């Protein structure tokens, strides 16, 4: 193997590790949601190739209002499912769709698209 081939191979391996780390081990920034004057914790989640933000922190015992705005027409993002609450919603492209939850018990609760490819998490403290 020539020196050029060795260098290209090493760069390829290094880039593979970097991509793997980014997708599987990088820390996600949690967004702490404040309570509005109405007593409701409201969050806007944009949907385009994923959920943004995809990690949200709420207070237990206060109503939660999640507004999803779908910025695409991809089939994967047309539904959001909250398996812990047996709840789901169809997300119409380019429209706000609201999901209301009441979570009294602290914990971590996941949500995902209908195909399971787009994922997010609610942390209730």
C-alpha positions as a LaTeX table, in Angstrom:
\begin{tabular}{lrrr}
\hline
Residue & $x$ (\AA) & $y$ (\AA) & $z$ (\AA) \\
\hline
Unk1 & 0.00 & 0.00 & 0.00 \\
Unk2 & 1.40 & 3.40 & $-0.96$ \\
Unk3 & 1.69 & 6.36 & 1.43 \\
Unk4 & $-1.20$ & 8.13 & $-0.33$ \\
Unk5 & $-3.48$ & 5.13 & 0.13 \\
Unk6 & $-2.57$ & 4.85 & 3.81 \\
Unk7 & $-3.28$ & 8.56 & 4.40 \\
Unk8 & $-6.64$ & 8.39 & 2.59 \\
Unk9 & $-7.59$ & 5.25 & 4.54 \\
Unk10 & $-6.67$ & 6.85 & 7.89 \\
Unk11 & $-8.63$ & 10.01 & 7.05 \\
Unk12 & $-11.64$ & 7.88 & 6.08 \\
Unk13 & $-11.49$ & 5.95 & 9.36 \\
Unk14 & $-11.16$ & 9.17 & 11.37 \\
Unk15 & $-14.14$ & 10.74 & 9.58 \\
Unk16 & $-16.21$ & 7.59 & 10.17 \\
Unk17 & $-15.53$ & 7.80 & 13.91 \\
Unk18 & $-16.39$ & 11.51 & 13.92 \\
Unk19 & $-19.73$ & 10.93 & 12.16 \\
Unk20 & $-20.55$ & 8.02 & 14.50 \\
Unk21 & $-19.76$ & 10.10 & 17.57 \\
Unk22 & $-21.91$ & 12.98 & 16.31 \\
Unk23 & $-24.99$ & 10.81 & 15.73 \\
Unk24 & $-24.72$ & 8.48 & 18.72 \\
Unk25 & $-22.73$ & 10.14 & 21.49 \\
Unk26 & $-22.95$ & 13.92 & 21.15 \\
Unk27 & $-24.86$ & 15.69 & 23.91 \\
Unk28 & $-28.18$ & 17.19 & 23.05 \\
Unk29 & $-29.11$ & 20.55 & 24.49 \\
Unk30 & $-32.25$ & 20.37 & 26.62 \\
Unk31 & $-34.69$ & 23.27 & 26.35 \\
Unk32 & $-36.37$ & 24.18 & 29.65 \\
Unk33 & $-39.92$ & 25.35 & 28.98 \\
Unk34 & $-41.25$ & 28.19 & 31.12 \\
Unk35 & $-44.80$ & 28.37 & 32.41 \\
Unk36 & $-46.97$ & 31.07 & 30.80 \\
Unk37 & $-49.19$ & 33.40 & 32.84 \\
Unk38 & $-52.08$ & 31.06 & 32.04 \\
Unk39 & $-50.31$ & 28.27 & 33.97 \\
Unk40 & $-49.68$ & 26.26 & 30.80 \\
Unk41 & $-46.21$ & 25.20 & 29.66 \\
Unk42 & $-46.12$ & 25.92 & 25.92 \\
Unk43 & $-43.51$ & 24.84 & 23.38 \\
Unk44 & $-43.22$ & 25.21 & 19.60 \\
Unk45 & $-41.58$ & 22.25 & 17.87 \\
Unk46 & $-40.52$ & 22.57 & 14.24 \\
Unk47 & $-40.61$ & 19.39 & 12.18 \\
Unk48 & $-38.17$ & 19.11 & 9.28 \\
Unk49 & $-35.99$ & 16.01 & 9.08 \\
Unk50 & $-36.35$ & 15.80 & 12.86 \\
Unk51 & $-37.86$ & 17.65 & 15.78 \\
Unk52 & $-36.41$ & 20.98 & 16.86 \\
Unk53 & $-36.06$ & 21.12 & 19.78 \\
Unk54 & $-36.10$ & 17.39 & 20.39 \\
Unk55 & $-35.32$ & 17.44 & 24.12 \\
Unk56 & $-37.68$ & 19.51 & 26.29 \\
Unk57 & $-37.85$ & 19.91 & 30.07 \\
Unk58 & $-41.17$ & 20.55 & 31.87 \\
Unk59 & $-42.47$ & 20.78 & 35.43 \\
Unk60 & $-44.65$ & 17.93 & 36.64 \\
Unk61 & $-48.28$ & 18.66 & 37.40 \\
Unk62 & $-48.68$ & 21.64 & 35.07 \\
Unk63 & $-50.51$ & 21.37 & 31.72 \\
Unk64 & $-48.31$ & 21.03 & 28.64 \\
Unk65 & $-49.20$ & 22.38 & 25.22 \\
Unk66 & $-46.94$ & 21.26 & 22.36 \\
Unk67 & $-47.45$ & 23.03 & 19.04 \\
Unk68 & $-45.92$ & 21.19 & 16.09 \\
Unk69 & $-45.19$ & 23.09 & 12.86 \\
Unk70 & $-44.34$ & 20.73 & 10.02 \\
Unk71 & $-42.04$ & 22.46 & 7.51 \\
Unk72 & $-41.99$ & 19.58 & 5.02 \\
Unk73 & $-44.19$ & 17.07 & 3.21 \\
Unk74 & $-42.08$ & 13.95 & 3.83 \\
Unk75 & $-44.27$ & 10.97 & 4.71 \\
Unk76 & $-42.19$ & 10.12 & 7.78 \\
Unk77 & $-43.11$ & 13.32 & 9.57 \\
Unk78 & $-46.87$ & 13.23 & 9.03 \\
Unk79 & $-47.63$ & 11.71 & 12.43 \\
Unk80 & $-46.31$ & 12.20 & 15.97 \\
Unk81 & $-46.86$ & 9.47 & 18.56 \\
Unk82 & $-46.60$ & 9.65 & 22.36 \\
Unk83 & $-46.56$ & 5.94 & 23.31 \\
Unk84 & $-46.51$ & 6.51 & 27.08 \\
Unk85 & $-49.82$ & 8.39 & 26.86 \\
Unk86 & $-51.45$ & 6.37 & 24.07 \\
Unk87 & $-51.77$ & 9.60 & 22.10 \\
Unk88 & $-50.97$ & 10.57 & 18.52 \\
Unk89 & $-51.61$ & 13.44 & 16.14 \\
Unk90 & $-51.54$ & 13.89 & 12.38 \\
Unk91 & $-49.30$ & 16.81 & 11.41 \\
Unk92 & $-50.60$ & 18.79 & 8.44 \\
Unk93 & $-47.77$ & 20.39 & 6.41 \\
Unk94 & $-47.23$ & 24.11 & 7.07 \\
Unk95 & $-49.88$ & 24.31 & 9.80 \\
Unk96 & $-49.74$ & 24.44 & 13.60 \\
Unk97 & $-51.05$ & 21.27 & 15.25 \\
Unk98 & $-51.38$ & 21.26 & 19.04 \\
Unk99 & $-51.02$ & 18.29 & 21.39 \\
Unk100 & $-52.02$ & 18.79 & 25.02 \\
Unk101 & $-50.64$ & 16.62 & 27.80 \\
Unk102 & $-51.02$ & 16.50 & 31.57 \\
Unk103 & $-48.07$ & 14.74 & 33.17 \\
Unk104 & $-48.10$ & 14.44 & 36.95 \\
Unk105 & $-45.29$ & 11.90 & 37.33 \\
Unk106 & $-41.64$ & 12.98 & 36.85 \\
Unk107 & $-39.73$ & 10.95 & 34.29 \\
Unk108 & $-38.59$ & 10.77 & 30.68 \\
Unk109 & $-41.22$ & 10.30 & 27.98 \\
Unk110 & $-40.37$ & 9.74 & 24.33 \\
Unk111 & $-42.24$ & 10.75 & 21.21 \\
Unk112 & $-41.57$ & 9.75 & 17.61 \\
Unk113 & $-42.90$ & 9.81 & 14.07 \\
Unk114 & $-45.09$ & 7.07 & 12.66 \\
Unk115 & $-42.07$ & 5.29 & 11.18 \\
Unk116 & $-39.95$ & 5.64 & 14.33 \\
Unk117 & $-37.17$ & 7.52 & 12.52 \\
Unk118 & $-37.71$ & 10.98 & 14.03 \\
Unk119 & $-37.43$ & 11.00 & 17.81 \\
Unk120 & $-37.74$ & 13.37 & 20.72 \\
Unk121 & $-38.00$ & 13.29 & 24.49 \\
Unk122 & $-39.91$ & 15.12 & 27.20 \\
Unk123 & $-38.19$ & 15.31 & 30.58 \\
Unk124 & $-40.62$ & 16.02 & 33.40 \\
Unk125 & $-39.10$ & 17.11 & 36.71 \\
\hline
\end{tabular}
